[in-house]
Coordinates of C-alpha atoms and ligand atoms in Angstrom, one line a residue:
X9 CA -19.4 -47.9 6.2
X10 CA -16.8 -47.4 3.2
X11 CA -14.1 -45.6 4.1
X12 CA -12.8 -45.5 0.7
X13 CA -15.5 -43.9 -0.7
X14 CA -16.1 -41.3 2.1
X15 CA -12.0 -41.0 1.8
X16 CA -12.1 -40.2 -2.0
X17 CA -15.6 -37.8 -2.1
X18 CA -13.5 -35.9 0.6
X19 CA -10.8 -35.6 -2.2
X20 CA -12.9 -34.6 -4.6
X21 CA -14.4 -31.8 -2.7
X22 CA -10.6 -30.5 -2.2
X23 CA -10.2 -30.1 -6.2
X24 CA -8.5 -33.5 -5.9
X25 CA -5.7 -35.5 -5.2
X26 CA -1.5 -33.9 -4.7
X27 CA 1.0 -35.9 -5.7
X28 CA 4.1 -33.9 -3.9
X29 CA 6.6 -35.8 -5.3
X30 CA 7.7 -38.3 -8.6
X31 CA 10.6 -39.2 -10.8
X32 CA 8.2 -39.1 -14.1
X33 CA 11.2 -39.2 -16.3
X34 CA 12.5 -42.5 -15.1
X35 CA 9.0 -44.1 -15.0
X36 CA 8.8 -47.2 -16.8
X37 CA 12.2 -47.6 -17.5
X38 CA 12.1 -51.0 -16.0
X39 CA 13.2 -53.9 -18.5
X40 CA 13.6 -57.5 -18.3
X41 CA 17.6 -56.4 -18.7
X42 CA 17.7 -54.2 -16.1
X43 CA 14.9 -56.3 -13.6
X44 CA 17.5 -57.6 -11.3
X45 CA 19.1 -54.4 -10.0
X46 CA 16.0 -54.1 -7.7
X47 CA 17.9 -55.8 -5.5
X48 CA 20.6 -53.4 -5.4
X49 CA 21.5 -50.9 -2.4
X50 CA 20.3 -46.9 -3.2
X51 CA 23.5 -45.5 -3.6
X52 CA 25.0 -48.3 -6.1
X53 CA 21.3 -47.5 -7.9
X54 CA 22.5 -43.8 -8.6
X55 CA 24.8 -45.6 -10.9
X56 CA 22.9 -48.3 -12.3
X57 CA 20.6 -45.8 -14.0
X58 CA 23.3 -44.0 -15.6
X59 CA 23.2 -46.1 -19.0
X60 CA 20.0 -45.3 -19.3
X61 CA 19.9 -42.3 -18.7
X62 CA 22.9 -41.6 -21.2
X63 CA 20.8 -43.4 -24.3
X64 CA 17.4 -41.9 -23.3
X65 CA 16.4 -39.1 -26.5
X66 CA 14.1 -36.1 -25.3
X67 CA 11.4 -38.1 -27.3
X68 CA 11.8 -41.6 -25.0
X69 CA 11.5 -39.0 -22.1
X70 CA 8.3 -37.1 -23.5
X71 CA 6.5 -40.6 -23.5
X72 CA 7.1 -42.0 -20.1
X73 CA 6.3 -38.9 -18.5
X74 CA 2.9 -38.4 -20.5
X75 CA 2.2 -42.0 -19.6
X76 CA 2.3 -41.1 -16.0
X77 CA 0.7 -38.0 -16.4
X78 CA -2.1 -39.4 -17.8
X79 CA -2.3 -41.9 -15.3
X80 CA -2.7 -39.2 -12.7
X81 CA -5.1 -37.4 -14.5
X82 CA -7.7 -40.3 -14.6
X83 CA -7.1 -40.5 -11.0
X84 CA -8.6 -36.8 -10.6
X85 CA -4.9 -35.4 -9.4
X86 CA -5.2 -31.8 -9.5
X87 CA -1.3 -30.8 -8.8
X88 CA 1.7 -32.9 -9.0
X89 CA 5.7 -32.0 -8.5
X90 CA 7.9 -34.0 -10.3
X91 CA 11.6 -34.2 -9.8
X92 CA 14.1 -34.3 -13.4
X93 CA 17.7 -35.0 -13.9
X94 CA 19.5 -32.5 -15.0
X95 CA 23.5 -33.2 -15.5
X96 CA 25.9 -34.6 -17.3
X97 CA 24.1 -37.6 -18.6
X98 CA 21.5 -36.5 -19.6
X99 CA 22.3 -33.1 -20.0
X100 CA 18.9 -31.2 -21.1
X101 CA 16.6 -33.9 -22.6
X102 CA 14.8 -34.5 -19.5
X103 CA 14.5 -30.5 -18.7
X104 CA 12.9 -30.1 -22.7
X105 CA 10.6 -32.9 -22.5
X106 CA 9.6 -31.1 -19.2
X107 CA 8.8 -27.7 -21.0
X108 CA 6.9 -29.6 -23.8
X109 CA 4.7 -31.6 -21.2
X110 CA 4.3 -28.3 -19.6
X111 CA 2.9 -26.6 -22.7
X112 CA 1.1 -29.9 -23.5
X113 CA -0.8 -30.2 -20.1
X114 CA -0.4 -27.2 -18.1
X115 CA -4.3 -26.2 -18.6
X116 CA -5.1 -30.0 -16.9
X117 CA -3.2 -30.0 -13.9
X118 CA -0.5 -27.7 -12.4
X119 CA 2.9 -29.1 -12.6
X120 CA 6.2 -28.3 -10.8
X121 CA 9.1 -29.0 -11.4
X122 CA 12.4 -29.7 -9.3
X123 CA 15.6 -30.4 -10.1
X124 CA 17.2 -34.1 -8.9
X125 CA 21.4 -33.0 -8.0
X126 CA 22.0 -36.9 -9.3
X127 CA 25.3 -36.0 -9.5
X128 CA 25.6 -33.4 -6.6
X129 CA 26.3 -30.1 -6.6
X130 CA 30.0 -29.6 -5.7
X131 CA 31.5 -31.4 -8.2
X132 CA 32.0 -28.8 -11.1
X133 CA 30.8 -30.4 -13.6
X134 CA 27.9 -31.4 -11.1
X135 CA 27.4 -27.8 -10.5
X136 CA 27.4 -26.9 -14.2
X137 CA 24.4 -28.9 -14.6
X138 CA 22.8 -27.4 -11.5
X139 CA 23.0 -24.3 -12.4
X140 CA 21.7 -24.6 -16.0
X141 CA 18.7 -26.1 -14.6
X142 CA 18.0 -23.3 -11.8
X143 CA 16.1 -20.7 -14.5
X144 CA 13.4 -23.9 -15.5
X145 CA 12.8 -25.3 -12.4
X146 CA 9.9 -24.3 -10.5
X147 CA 11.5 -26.2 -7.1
X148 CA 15.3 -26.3 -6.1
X149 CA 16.7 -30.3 -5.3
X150 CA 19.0 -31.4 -2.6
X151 CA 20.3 -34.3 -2.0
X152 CA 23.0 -34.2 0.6
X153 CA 24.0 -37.9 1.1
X154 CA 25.4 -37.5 -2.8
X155 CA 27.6 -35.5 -1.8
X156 CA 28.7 -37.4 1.5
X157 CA 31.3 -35.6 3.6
X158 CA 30.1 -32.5 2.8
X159 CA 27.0 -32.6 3.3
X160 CA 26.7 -29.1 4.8
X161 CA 28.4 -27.7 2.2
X162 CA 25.8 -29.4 -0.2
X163 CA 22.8 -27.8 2.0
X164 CA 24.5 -24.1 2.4
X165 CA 24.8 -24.4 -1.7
X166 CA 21.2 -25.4 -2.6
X167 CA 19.8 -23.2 -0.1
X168 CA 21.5 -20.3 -0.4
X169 CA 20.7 -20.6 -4.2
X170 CA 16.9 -20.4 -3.6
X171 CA 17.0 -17.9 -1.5
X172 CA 18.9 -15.5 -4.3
X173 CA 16.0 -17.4 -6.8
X174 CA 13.3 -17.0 -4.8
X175 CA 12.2 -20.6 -4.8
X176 CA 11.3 -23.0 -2.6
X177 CA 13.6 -26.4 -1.7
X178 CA 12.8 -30.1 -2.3
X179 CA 15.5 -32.4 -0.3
X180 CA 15.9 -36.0 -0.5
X181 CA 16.5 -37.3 3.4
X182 CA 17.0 -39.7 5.7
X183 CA 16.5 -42.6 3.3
X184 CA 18.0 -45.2 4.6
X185 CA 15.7 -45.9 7.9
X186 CA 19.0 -46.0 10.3
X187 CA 19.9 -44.5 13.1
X188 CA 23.4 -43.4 12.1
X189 CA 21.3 -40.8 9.8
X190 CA 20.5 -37.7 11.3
X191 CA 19.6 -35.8 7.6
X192 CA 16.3 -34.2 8.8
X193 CA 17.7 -32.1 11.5
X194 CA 20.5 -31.1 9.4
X195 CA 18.3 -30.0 7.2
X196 CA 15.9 -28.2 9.9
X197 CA 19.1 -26.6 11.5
X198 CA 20.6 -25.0 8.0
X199 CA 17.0 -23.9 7.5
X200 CA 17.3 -21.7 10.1
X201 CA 20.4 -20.9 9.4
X202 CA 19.8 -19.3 5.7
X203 CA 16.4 -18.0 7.2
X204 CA 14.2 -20.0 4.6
X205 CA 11.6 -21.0 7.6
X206 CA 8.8 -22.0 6.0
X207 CA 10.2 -22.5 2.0
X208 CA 12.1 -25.8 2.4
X209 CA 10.4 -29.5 2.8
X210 CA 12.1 -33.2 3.5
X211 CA 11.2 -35.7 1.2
X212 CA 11.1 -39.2 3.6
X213 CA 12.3 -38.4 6.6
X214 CA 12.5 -42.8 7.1
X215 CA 15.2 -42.7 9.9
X216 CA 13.2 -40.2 12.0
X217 CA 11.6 -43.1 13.1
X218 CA 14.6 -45.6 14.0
X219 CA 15.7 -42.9 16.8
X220 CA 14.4 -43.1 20.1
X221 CA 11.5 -41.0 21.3
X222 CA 13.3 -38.3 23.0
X223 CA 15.3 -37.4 19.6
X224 CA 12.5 -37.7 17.6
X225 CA 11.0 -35.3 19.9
X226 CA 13.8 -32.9 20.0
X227 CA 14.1 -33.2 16.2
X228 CA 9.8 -32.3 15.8
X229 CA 11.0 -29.4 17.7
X230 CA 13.2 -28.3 15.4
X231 CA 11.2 -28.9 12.9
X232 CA 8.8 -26.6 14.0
X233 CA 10.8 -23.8 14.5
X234 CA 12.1 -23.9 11.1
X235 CA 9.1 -24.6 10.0
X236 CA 10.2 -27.9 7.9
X237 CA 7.7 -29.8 5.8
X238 CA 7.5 -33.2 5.0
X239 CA 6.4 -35.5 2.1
X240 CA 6.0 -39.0 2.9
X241 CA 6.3 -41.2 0.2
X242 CA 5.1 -44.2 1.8
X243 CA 5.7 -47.2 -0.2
X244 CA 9.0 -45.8 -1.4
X245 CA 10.9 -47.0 1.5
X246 CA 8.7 -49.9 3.4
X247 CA 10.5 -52.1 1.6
X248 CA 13.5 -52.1 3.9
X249 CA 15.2 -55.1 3.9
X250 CA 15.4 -56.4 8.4
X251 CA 18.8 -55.7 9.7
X252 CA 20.5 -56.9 13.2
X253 CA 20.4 -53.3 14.4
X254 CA 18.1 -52.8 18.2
X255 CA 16.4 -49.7 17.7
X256 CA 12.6 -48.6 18.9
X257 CA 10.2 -50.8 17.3
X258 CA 8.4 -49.3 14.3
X259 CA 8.0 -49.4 10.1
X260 CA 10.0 -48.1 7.7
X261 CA 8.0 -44.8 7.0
X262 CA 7.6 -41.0 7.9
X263 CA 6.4 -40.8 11.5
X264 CA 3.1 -39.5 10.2
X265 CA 1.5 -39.7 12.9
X266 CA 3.9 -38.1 15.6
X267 CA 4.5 -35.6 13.2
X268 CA 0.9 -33.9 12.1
X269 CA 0.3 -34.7 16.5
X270 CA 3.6 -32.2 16.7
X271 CA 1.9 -29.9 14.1
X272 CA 4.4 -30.2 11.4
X273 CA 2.9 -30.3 7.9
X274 CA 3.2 -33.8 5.7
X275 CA 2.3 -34.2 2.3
X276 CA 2.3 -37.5 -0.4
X277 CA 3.9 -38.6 -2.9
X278 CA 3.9 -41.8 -4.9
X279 CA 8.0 -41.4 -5.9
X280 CA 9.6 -43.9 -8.4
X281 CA 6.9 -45.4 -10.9
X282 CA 8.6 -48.9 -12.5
X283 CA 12.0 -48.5 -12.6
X284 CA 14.7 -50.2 -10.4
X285 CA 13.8 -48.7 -7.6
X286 CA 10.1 -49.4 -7.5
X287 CA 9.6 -52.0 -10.0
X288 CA 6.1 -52.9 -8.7
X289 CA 4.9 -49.6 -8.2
X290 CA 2.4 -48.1 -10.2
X291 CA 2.2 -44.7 -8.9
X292 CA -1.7 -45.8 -7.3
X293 CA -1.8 -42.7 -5.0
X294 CA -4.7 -44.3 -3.2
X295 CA -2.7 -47.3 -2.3
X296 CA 0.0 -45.0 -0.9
X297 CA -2.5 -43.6 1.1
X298 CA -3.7 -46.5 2.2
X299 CA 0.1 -48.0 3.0
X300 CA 0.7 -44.9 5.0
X301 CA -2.4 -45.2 6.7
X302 CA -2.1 -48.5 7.8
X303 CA 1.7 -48.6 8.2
X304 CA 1.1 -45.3 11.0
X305 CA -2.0 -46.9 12.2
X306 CA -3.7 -43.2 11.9
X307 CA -7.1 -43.4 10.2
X308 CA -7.8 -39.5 11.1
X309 CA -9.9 -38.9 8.0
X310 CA -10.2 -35.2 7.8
X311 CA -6.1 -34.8 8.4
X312 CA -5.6 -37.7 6.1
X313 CA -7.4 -36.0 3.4
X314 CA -5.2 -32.8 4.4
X315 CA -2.6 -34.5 3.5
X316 CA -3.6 -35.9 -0.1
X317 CA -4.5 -32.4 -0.6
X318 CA -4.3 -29.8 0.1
X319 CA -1.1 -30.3 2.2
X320 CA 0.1 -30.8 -1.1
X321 CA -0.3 -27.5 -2.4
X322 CA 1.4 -26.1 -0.1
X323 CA 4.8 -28.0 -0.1
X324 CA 4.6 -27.3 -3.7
X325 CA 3.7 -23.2 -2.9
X326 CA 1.1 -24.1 -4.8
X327 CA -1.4 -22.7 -1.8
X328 CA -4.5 -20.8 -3.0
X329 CA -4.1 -17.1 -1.3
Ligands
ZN213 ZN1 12.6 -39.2 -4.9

């Protein structure tokens, strides 16, 4: 029996593989100069891209983004999200290189777009950026731990936004695979709270799993009741360097498998393609599959599918009515 090939015919028959979320305007930015901040903790990496990101032309973000693109395409993907930065740095080079690769391969696969708050969005030249990015953008970004403190603040202004923009909400959570982080059911909670059940999705979701069962639990519940999706992005953050912390044994990924058992909806995505965050990756959504797969020890095929698929399109409201 191959799995892989009974995995990947199953694909096929869903009009391919989703890829719910990427950075394509950062992939391949790796160079021999820039190798050794791999080694680097996330938030000191927020920086560390910033030179880049200041000398990259619309032109040098056009090419890396094709270059993924295409890679996706040969690897029958029918819908993809990918995240841009949009702010002071970079000002609006990555958002044009977006609208050309739009025009370019919209008829070959869909493509959505979000915008990545590198910067946050409190600070005011932070929010300047956000908001020119808010007309373009087919998906609204969060990211709460940039703007640590007020985190809450962050959530009430990206969600509030999308609900006066009638879009949905991509937020970057729970990254750090520690039990001090309790993003996701912040996240589920404001949900609730600006009454956007079912339009706003977690993007990791990695210290879920360092909680004990009973919060996890409680936090599922939540979940549910906001009706919070998830996109795992499996070998994003199983590189997690071993710490001296006790907490429930487990890996450094979504709870997959608790969490499709608890009925909430998870999606993949291959995140970073070779830059310093993932320098090895090669945004292989079949090896992220098979990471997630293995890492969750949950070899339900049909769900599994679900989730390469379409799962996909619906985190990206991308669902066929
Ligand atoms: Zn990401």
């Amino acid at each position: 029996m191959n799995l892989k090939k009974i995995f990947m015919k199953k694909v096929k028959q869903k009009g391919g593989w989703v890829n719910a979320h990427a950075h394509l305007d950062r992939a391949y930015t790796l160079t021999k100069k820039n190798f050794r901040y791999a080694y680097y903790p996330l938030k000191k990496k927020w920086y560390l891209v910033d030179e880049m990101k200041r000398l990259s032309t619309e032109e040098d973000i056009y090419i890396r983004m094709e270059k993924a693109l295409e890679y996706f395409l040969i690897q029958g993907t029918q819908a993809l999200c990918t995240f841009i930065d949009v702010d002071e740095l970079i000002e609006d080079r990555a958002l044009k290189a977006a609208q050309k690769l739009k025009k370019n391969y919209g008829r070959d696969i869909q493509i959505c777009f979000a915008n990545h708050v590198m910067k946050g969005v409190l600070d005011k030249n932070a929010k300047y950026w956000f908001e020119k990015s808010l007309e373009f953008v087919d998906i609204i970004g969060g990211l709460p731990a940039k703007d640590e403190g007020r985190e809450n603040e962050h959530l009430d202004m990206v969600l509030q936004t999308a609900k006066i923009k009638g879009k949905m909400v991509h937020v970057h959570v729970d990254q750090l695979n520690s039990r001090k982080e309790k993003e996701t059911e912040q996240l589920a909670k404001k949900t609730i709270e600006h009454g956007m059940q079912g339009r706003v999705v977690a993007i990791h979701s990695i210290s879920l799993a360092s909680h004990y069962q009973s919060y996890r639990f409680h936090i599922y519940r939540i979940m549910k009741k906001a009706n919070l999706m998830v996109i795992s992005c499996p070998i994003a953050w199983i590189d997690h360097v071993r710490n001296e912390y006790l907490t429930p044994t487990h890996n450094a990924i979504t709870p997959v498998d608790e969490m499709v058992s608890e009925g909430i909806l998870v999606a993949v995505g291959t995140d970073n393609i070779c830059d310093i965050y993932k320098p090895f990756s090669d945004g292989n959504l079949w090896m992220e599959l098979r990471v997630m797969l293995e890492a969750c020890h949950y070899y339900n095929i049909d769900h599994l599918v679900q989730i390469a698929t379409v799962n996909g399109l619906k985190v990206l409201g991308l669902e066929k009515k």
